[in-house]
Short mmCIF file of N, CA and C in Angstrom, two decimals:
data_model
loop_
_atom_site.label_atom_id
_atom_site.label_comp_id
_atom_site.label_asym_id
_atom_site.label_seq_id
_atom_site.Cartn_x
_atom_site.Cartn_y
_atom_site.Cartn_z
N MET A 1263 108.97 136.24 109.05
CA MET A 1263 107.67 135.71 109.42
C MET A 1263 107.45 135.89 110.91
N ALA A 1264 106.20 136.03 111.27
CA ALA A 1264 105.84 136.25 112.67
C ALA A 1264 105.39 134.94 113.31
N LEU A 1265 105.42 134.92 114.64
CA LEU A 1265 105.02 133.75 115.41
C LEU A 1265 103.66 134.03 116.07
N TYR A 1266 102.77 133.06 116.00
CA TYR A 1266 101.43 133.22 116.53
C TYR A 1266 101.01 131.98 117.31
N GLU A 1267 100.13 132.20 118.30
CA GLU A 1267 99.39 131.12 118.94
C GLU A 1267 97.92 131.34 118.60
N HIS A 1268 97.25 130.29 118.16
CA HIS A 1268 95.89 130.40 117.66
C HIS A 1268 95.02 129.37 118.38
N VAL A 1269 93.95 129.83 119.01
CA VAL A 1269 93.01 128.93 119.70
C VAL A 1269 91.67 128.98 118.98
N VAL A 1270 91.10 127.81 118.74
CA VAL A 1270 89.80 127.70 118.07
C VAL A 1270 88.85 126.91 118.96
N ILE A 1271 87.62 127.40 119.07
CA ILE A 1271 86.55 126.67 119.76
C ILE A 1271 85.50 126.34 118.71
N SER A 1272 85.23 125.05 118.54
CA SER A 1272 84.23 124.63 117.56
C SER A 1272 83.02 124.03 118.29
N ARG A 1273 81.91 123.89 117.57
CA ARG A 1273 80.64 123.45 118.16
C ARG A 1273 80.76 122.08 118.81
N GLN A 1274 79.92 121.87 119.82
CA GLN A 1274 79.91 120.59 120.53
C GLN A 1274 79.27 119.49 119.71
N ASP A 1275 78.48 119.83 118.69
CA ASP A 1275 77.76 118.84 117.90
C ASP A 1275 78.66 118.05 116.96
N ILE A 1276 79.81 118.59 116.62
CA ILE A 1276 80.69 117.89 115.69
C ILE A 1276 81.48 116.83 116.45
N SER A 1277 81.96 115.85 115.73
CA SER A 1277 82.73 114.77 116.35
C SER A 1277 84.18 115.22 116.54
N PRO A 1278 84.93 114.53 117.40
CA PRO A 1278 86.36 114.86 117.54
C PRO A 1278 87.13 114.72 116.22
N GLN A 1279 86.71 113.78 115.37
CA GLN A 1279 87.37 113.62 114.07
C GLN A 1279 87.13 114.84 113.19
N GLN A 1280 85.93 115.42 113.26
CA GLN A 1280 85.65 116.62 112.48
C GLN A 1280 86.45 117.81 113.02
N ALA A 1281 86.64 117.86 114.33
CA ALA A 1281 87.46 118.93 114.92
C ALA A 1281 88.92 118.78 114.47
N GLU A 1282 89.41 117.55 114.41
CA GLU A 1282 90.77 117.31 113.91
C GLU A 1282 90.87 117.68 112.44
N ALA A 1283 89.82 117.40 111.66
CA ALA A 1283 89.82 117.77 110.24
C ALA A 1283 89.86 119.29 110.08
N LEU A 1284 89.19 120.01 110.97
CA LEU A 1284 89.25 121.47 110.95
C LEU A 1284 90.67 121.95 111.21
N ASN A 1285 91.36 121.29 112.15
CA ASN A 1285 92.77 121.62 112.42
C ASN A 1285 93.63 121.38 111.18
N ASP A 1286 93.38 120.27 110.49
CA ASP A 1286 94.15 119.97 109.28
C ASP A 1286 93.88 121.00 108.18
N THR A 1287 92.64 121.48 108.09
CA THR A 1287 92.29 122.51 107.12
C THR A 1287 93.05 123.80 107.42
N MET A 1288 93.09 124.18 108.70
CA MET A 1288 93.82 125.39 109.08
C MET A 1288 95.31 125.23 108.78
N LYS A 1289 95.86 124.05 109.04
CA LYS A 1289 97.27 123.80 108.75
C LYS A 1289 97.54 123.93 107.25
N ALA A 1290 96.63 123.39 106.43
CA ALA A 1290 96.80 123.47 104.98
C ALA A 1290 96.75 124.93 104.50
N LEU A 1291 95.86 125.73 105.09
CA LEU A 1291 95.77 127.14 104.71
C LEU A 1291 97.05 127.90 105.04
N ILE A 1292 97.60 127.62 106.22
CA ILE A 1292 98.85 128.28 106.63
C ILE A 1292 100.00 127.86 105.71
N GLU A 1293 100.10 126.56 105.42
CA GLU A 1293 101.19 126.09 104.57
C GLU A 1293 101.05 126.60 103.14
N ALA A 1294 99.81 126.77 102.66
CA ALA A 1294 99.60 127.32 101.33
C ALA A 1294 100.03 128.79 101.27
N GLY A 1295 99.93 129.48 102.41
CA GLY A 1295 100.35 130.88 102.48
C GLY A 1295 101.83 131.07 102.75
N GLY A 1296 102.59 129.98 102.83
CA GLY A 1296 104.03 130.09 103.01
C GLY A 1296 104.49 129.97 104.45
N GLY A 1297 103.62 129.55 105.36
CA GLY A 1297 103.97 129.40 106.77
C GLY A 1297 104.10 127.95 107.18
N THR A 1298 104.39 127.76 108.46
CA THR A 1298 104.47 126.41 109.02
C THR A 1298 103.70 126.37 110.33
N VAL A 1299 103.18 125.19 110.64
CA VAL A 1299 102.51 124.96 111.91
C VAL A 1299 103.44 124.08 112.74
N ALA A 1300 103.96 124.63 113.83
CA ALA A 1300 104.93 123.91 114.64
C ALA A 1300 104.27 122.87 115.54
N LYS A 1301 103.04 123.16 116.00
CA LYS A 1301 102.40 122.26 116.94
C LYS A 1301 100.89 122.43 116.84
N ILE A 1302 100.17 121.30 116.92
CA ILE A 1302 98.71 121.32 117.01
C ILE A 1302 98.33 120.49 118.23
N GLU A 1303 97.57 121.09 119.15
CA GLU A 1303 97.08 120.37 120.32
C GLU A 1303 95.56 120.39 120.31
N TYR A 1304 94.97 119.22 120.39
CA TYR A 1304 93.51 119.11 120.52
C TYR A 1304 93.22 118.90 122.00
N TRP A 1305 92.54 119.85 122.63
CA TRP A 1305 92.28 119.81 124.06
C TRP A 1305 91.01 119.06 124.40
N GLY A 1306 90.21 118.73 123.43
CA GLY A 1306 89.00 117.95 123.67
C GLY A 1306 87.77 118.81 123.88
N LEU A 1307 86.69 118.15 124.27
CA LEU A 1307 85.42 118.82 124.52
C LEU A 1307 85.44 119.36 125.94
N ARG A 1308 85.32 120.68 126.07
CA ARG A 1308 85.41 121.33 127.38
C ARG A 1308 84.20 122.23 127.58
N ASN A 1309 83.88 122.50 128.85
CA ASN A 1309 82.77 123.39 129.18
C ASN A 1309 83.15 124.83 128.85
N LEU A 1310 82.16 125.57 128.36
CA LEU A 1310 82.34 126.99 128.13
C LEU A 1310 81.93 127.75 129.39
N THR A 1311 82.52 128.90 129.62
CA THR A 1311 82.16 129.70 130.78
C THR A 1311 80.74 130.24 130.66
N TYR A 1312 80.35 130.59 129.47
CA TYR A 1312 79.00 131.07 129.20
C TYR A 1312 78.56 130.53 127.84
N ARG A 1313 77.28 130.54 127.58
CA ARG A 1313 76.76 130.03 126.32
C ARG A 1313 77.24 130.88 125.15
N ILE A 1314 77.62 130.19 124.09
CA ILE A 1314 77.98 130.85 122.84
C ILE A 1314 77.15 130.19 121.76
N LYS A 1315 76.28 130.95 121.12
CA LYS A 1315 75.40 130.44 120.07
C LYS A 1315 74.68 129.17 120.53
N LYS A 1316 74.12 129.21 121.73
CA LYS A 1316 73.34 128.14 122.34
C LYS A 1316 74.15 126.88 122.65
N ASN A 1317 75.46 126.98 122.72
CA ASN A 1317 76.32 125.84 123.05
C ASN A 1317 76.89 126.03 124.45
N ARG A 1318 76.89 124.96 125.23
CA ARG A 1318 77.47 124.97 126.57
C ARG A 1318 78.87 124.37 126.59
N LYS A 1319 79.24 123.64 125.54
CA LYS A 1319 80.55 123.01 125.44
C LYS A 1319 81.14 123.31 124.08
N GLY A 1320 82.43 123.06 123.95
CA GLY A 1320 83.10 123.28 122.67
C GLY A 1320 84.37 122.46 122.56
N HIS A 1321 84.75 122.15 121.33
CA HIS A 1321 86.01 121.46 121.06
C HIS A 1321 87.11 122.52 120.95
N TYR A 1322 88.11 122.43 121.81
CA TYR A 1322 89.21 123.41 121.84
C TYR A 1322 90.43 122.85 121.12
N SER A 1323 91.11 123.72 120.37
CA SER A 1323 92.37 123.36 119.71
C SER A 1323 93.33 124.54 119.80
N LEU A 1324 94.61 124.23 119.94
CA LEU A 1324 95.67 125.24 119.98
C LEU A 1324 96.66 124.95 118.86
N LEU A 1325 97.01 125.98 118.10
CA LEU A 1325 98.00 125.86 117.04
C LEU A 1325 99.13 126.84 117.29
N SER A 1326 100.36 126.40 117.15
CA SER A 1326 101.53 127.27 117.20
C SER A 1326 101.98 127.47 115.76
N ILE A 1327 101.99 128.73 115.31
CA ILE A 1327 102.16 129.03 113.90
C ILE A 1327 103.35 129.97 113.68
N ASP A 1328 104.13 129.69 112.63
CA ASP A 1328 105.18 130.58 112.14
C ASP A 1328 104.80 130.91 110.71
N SER A 1329 104.28 132.12 110.49
CA SER A 1329 103.66 132.40 109.21
C SER A 1329 103.64 133.91 108.91
N PRO A 1330 103.55 134.26 107.63
CA PRO A 1330 103.32 135.67 107.30
C PRO A 1330 101.89 136.07 107.68
N SER A 1331 101.69 137.35 107.91
CA SER A 1331 100.39 137.82 108.39
C SER A 1331 99.28 137.61 107.38
N ASP A 1332 99.58 137.62 106.08
CA ASP A 1332 98.55 137.41 105.07
C ASP A 1332 97.93 136.02 105.18
N ALA A 1333 98.75 135.01 105.46
CA ALA A 1333 98.23 133.64 105.60
C ALA A 1333 97.34 133.53 106.83
N VAL A 1334 97.71 134.21 107.92
CA VAL A 1334 96.90 134.18 109.14
C VAL A 1334 95.56 134.89 108.90
N LYS A 1335 95.60 136.01 108.18
CA LYS A 1335 94.36 136.73 107.86
C LYS A 1335 93.43 135.87 107.02
N GLU A 1336 93.99 135.14 106.06
CA GLU A 1336 93.17 134.26 105.23
C GLU A 1336 92.57 133.13 106.05
N MET A 1337 93.35 132.56 106.97
CA MET A 1337 92.83 131.50 107.84
C MET A 1337 91.69 132.04 108.69
N GLU A 1338 91.85 133.23 109.27
CA GLU A 1338 90.80 133.83 110.08
C GLU A 1338 89.56 134.13 109.25
N ARG A 1339 89.74 134.54 108.01
CA ARG A 1339 88.60 134.79 107.13
C ARG A 1339 87.82 133.49 106.88
N GLN A 1340 88.55 132.41 106.63
CA GLN A 1340 87.90 131.11 106.41
C GLN A 1340 87.16 130.65 107.68
N LEU A 1341 87.76 130.89 108.85
CA LEU A 1341 87.11 130.49 110.10
C LEU A 1341 85.85 131.29 110.37
N SER A 1342 85.85 132.57 109.99
CA SER A 1342 84.66 133.39 110.22
C SER A 1342 83.49 132.94 109.36
N ILE A 1343 83.77 132.29 108.24
CA ILE A 1343 82.72 131.77 107.36
C ILE A 1343 82.20 130.43 107.85
N ASN A 1344 83.05 129.64 108.48
CA ASN A 1344 82.72 128.28 108.89
C ASN A 1344 81.66 128.27 109.99
N GLU A 1345 80.59 127.52 109.78
CA GLU A 1345 79.49 127.44 110.74
C GLU A 1345 79.85 126.65 112.00
N ASP A 1346 80.84 125.77 111.91
CA ASP A 1346 81.21 124.94 113.05
C ASP A 1346 82.08 125.67 114.06
N VAL A 1347 82.62 126.83 113.72
CA VAL A 1347 83.52 127.56 114.60
C VAL A 1347 82.71 128.56 115.44
N LEU A 1348 82.84 128.43 116.76
CA LEU A 1348 82.18 129.36 117.67
C LEU A 1348 83.03 130.61 117.89
N ARG A 1349 84.28 130.43 118.24
CA ARG A 1349 85.20 131.54 118.49
C ARG A 1349 86.61 131.12 118.08
N TYR A 1350 87.43 132.14 117.79
CA TYR A 1350 88.85 131.91 117.57
C TYR A 1350 89.60 133.14 118.05
N LEU A 1351 90.86 132.94 118.40
CA LEU A 1351 91.70 134.03 118.87
C LEU A 1351 93.13 133.77 118.41
N THR A 1352 93.72 134.75 117.77
CA THR A 1352 95.10 134.66 117.33
C THR A 1352 95.90 135.72 118.06
N VAL A 1353 97.00 135.29 118.68
CA VAL A 1353 97.85 136.20 119.45
C VAL A 1353 99.28 136.08 118.92
N ARG A 1354 99.90 137.23 118.65
CA ARG A 1354 101.29 137.22 118.22
C ARG A 1354 102.18 137.08 119.45
N VAL A 1355 103.18 136.18 119.36
CA VAL A 1355 104.07 135.90 120.49
C VAL A 1355 105.51 136.12 120.06
N GLU A 1356 106.38 136.24 121.07
CA GLU A 1356 107.81 136.43 120.80
C GLU A 1356 108.49 135.12 120.42
N GLU A 1357 108.08 134.03 121.08
CA GLU A 1357 108.63 132.71 120.75
C GLU A 1357 107.56 131.66 120.96
N LEU A 1358 107.68 130.56 120.24
CA LEU A 1358 106.69 129.49 120.31
C LEU A 1358 107.01 128.54 121.45
N GLU A 1359 105.99 128.13 122.18
CA GLU A 1359 106.11 127.11 123.22
C GLU A 1359 105.87 125.76 122.55
N LEU A 1360 106.90 124.94 122.43
CA LEU A 1360 106.76 123.67 121.74
C LEU A 1360 106.53 122.50 122.70
N GLU A 1361 106.60 122.77 124.00
CA GLU A 1361 106.29 121.70 124.94
C GLU A 1361 104.78 121.67 125.19
N LEU A 1362 104.32 120.71 125.97
CA LEU A 1362 102.89 120.58 126.24
C LEU A 1362 102.34 121.83 126.92
N SER A 1363 101.15 122.20 126.53
CA SER A 1363 100.48 123.34 127.16
C SER A 1363 100.08 122.94 128.58
N PRO A 1364 99.82 123.90 129.46
CA PRO A 1364 99.43 123.57 130.83
C PRO A 1364 98.17 122.70 130.91
N ILE A 1365 97.26 122.85 129.98
CA ILE A 1365 96.03 122.05 130.00
C ILE A 1365 96.33 120.58 129.77
N LEU A 1366 97.14 120.26 128.76
CA LEU A 1366 97.48 118.86 128.50
C LEU A 1366 98.45 118.32 129.54
N ALA A 1367 99.35 119.15 130.06
CA ALA A 1367 100.29 118.71 131.09
C ALA A 1367 99.54 118.33 132.36
N ARG A 1368 98.52 119.11 132.72
CA ARG A 1368 97.73 118.79 133.91
C ARG A 1368 96.96 117.49 133.71
N ARG A 1369 96.44 117.29 132.51
CA ARG A 1369 95.69 116.06 132.21
C ARG A 1369 96.59 114.84 132.33
N ASP A 1370 97.84 114.94 131.83
CA ASP A 1370 98.79 113.83 131.95
C ASP A 1370 99.17 113.60 133.40
N ARG A 1371 99.34 114.68 134.18
CA ARG A 1371 99.70 114.55 135.58
C ARG A 1371 98.58 113.86 136.36
N ASP A 1372 97.33 114.19 136.04
CA ASP A 1372 96.20 113.56 136.72
C ASP A 1372 96.11 112.07 136.41
N ARG A 1373 96.49 111.69 135.20
CA ARG A 1373 96.47 110.26 134.83
C ARG A 1373 97.55 109.48 135.57
N GLU A 1374 98.70 110.12 135.82
CA GLU A 1374 99.80 109.43 136.49
C GLU A 1374 99.53 109.20 137.96
N ARG A 1375 98.75 110.08 138.57
CA ARG A 1375 98.47 109.96 139.99
C ARG A 1375 97.59 108.74 140.25
N GLU A 1376 98.04 107.88 141.13
CA GLU A 1376 97.28 106.68 141.45
C GLU A 1376 96.45 106.93 142.70
N PRO A 1377 95.27 106.33 142.77
CA PRO A 1377 94.47 106.49 144.00
C PRO A 1377 95.16 105.80 145.17
N ARG A 1378 95.08 106.43 146.33
CA ARG A 1378 95.67 105.84 147.52
C ARG A 1378 94.75 104.76 148.06
N ARG A 1379 95.31 103.71 148.58
CA ARG A 1379 94.52 102.57 149.04
C ARG A 1379 93.64 102.96 150.23
N ASP A 1380 94.09 103.86 151.10
CA ASP A 1380 93.31 104.19 152.28
C ASP A 1380 92.09 105.05 151.93
N ASP A 1381 91.97 105.52 150.68
CA ASP A 1381 90.81 106.29 150.27
C ASP A 1381 89.61 105.41 149.96
N PHE A 1382 89.85 104.13 149.73
CA PHE A 1382 88.78 103.24 149.30
C PHE A 1382 88.64 102.07 150.28
N GLY A 1383 87.44 101.65 150.50
CA GLY A 1383 87.18 100.46 151.29
C GLY A 1383 87.29 100.71 152.79
N PRO A 1384 86.96 99.71 153.54
CA PRO A 1384 87.02 99.86 155.00
C PRO A 1384 88.45 99.88 155.51
N LYS A 1385 88.62 100.49 156.66
CA LYS A 1385 89.93 100.54 157.28
C LYS A 1385 90.31 99.16 157.81
N GLU A 1386 91.59 98.93 157.95
CA GLU A 1386 92.04 97.64 158.47
C GLU A 1386 91.58 97.50 159.92
N GLY A 1387 91.21 96.30 160.28
CA GLY A 1387 90.76 96.03 161.65
C GLY A 1387 89.26 96.26 161.82
N ALA A 1388 88.60 96.80 160.82
CA ALA A 1388 87.14 96.98 160.91
C ALA A 1388 86.46 95.72 160.46
N PHE A 1389 85.27 95.49 160.95
CA PHE A 1389 84.55 94.25 160.61
C PHE A 1389 84.00 94.34 159.28
#
């Protein structure tokens, strides 16, 4: 079986729960074809670089897949039919990255950073 990374961008009009349901559908298609999904990351609603089908934003998801090529082709066929999917890209890789992607790692790092006290409010000794 081959290893793949698969990114899907879905319409901004759907809810995050519907985007997660789309991820579950893709996982079920891969597992029905004899493959496994090692990791699913939902990156959230993000801005698009340019408009795609009149959308300025999209729900991004990343899947790490270990699957035969027939299952991946079937998943891509189903995605091309789905009206909620704006774009998708499947790339074959040598090994799967099972740790957090740079997008989620940066988001976690930004949450950990605390605001410095001197950035807010008047300086000490000021009236």
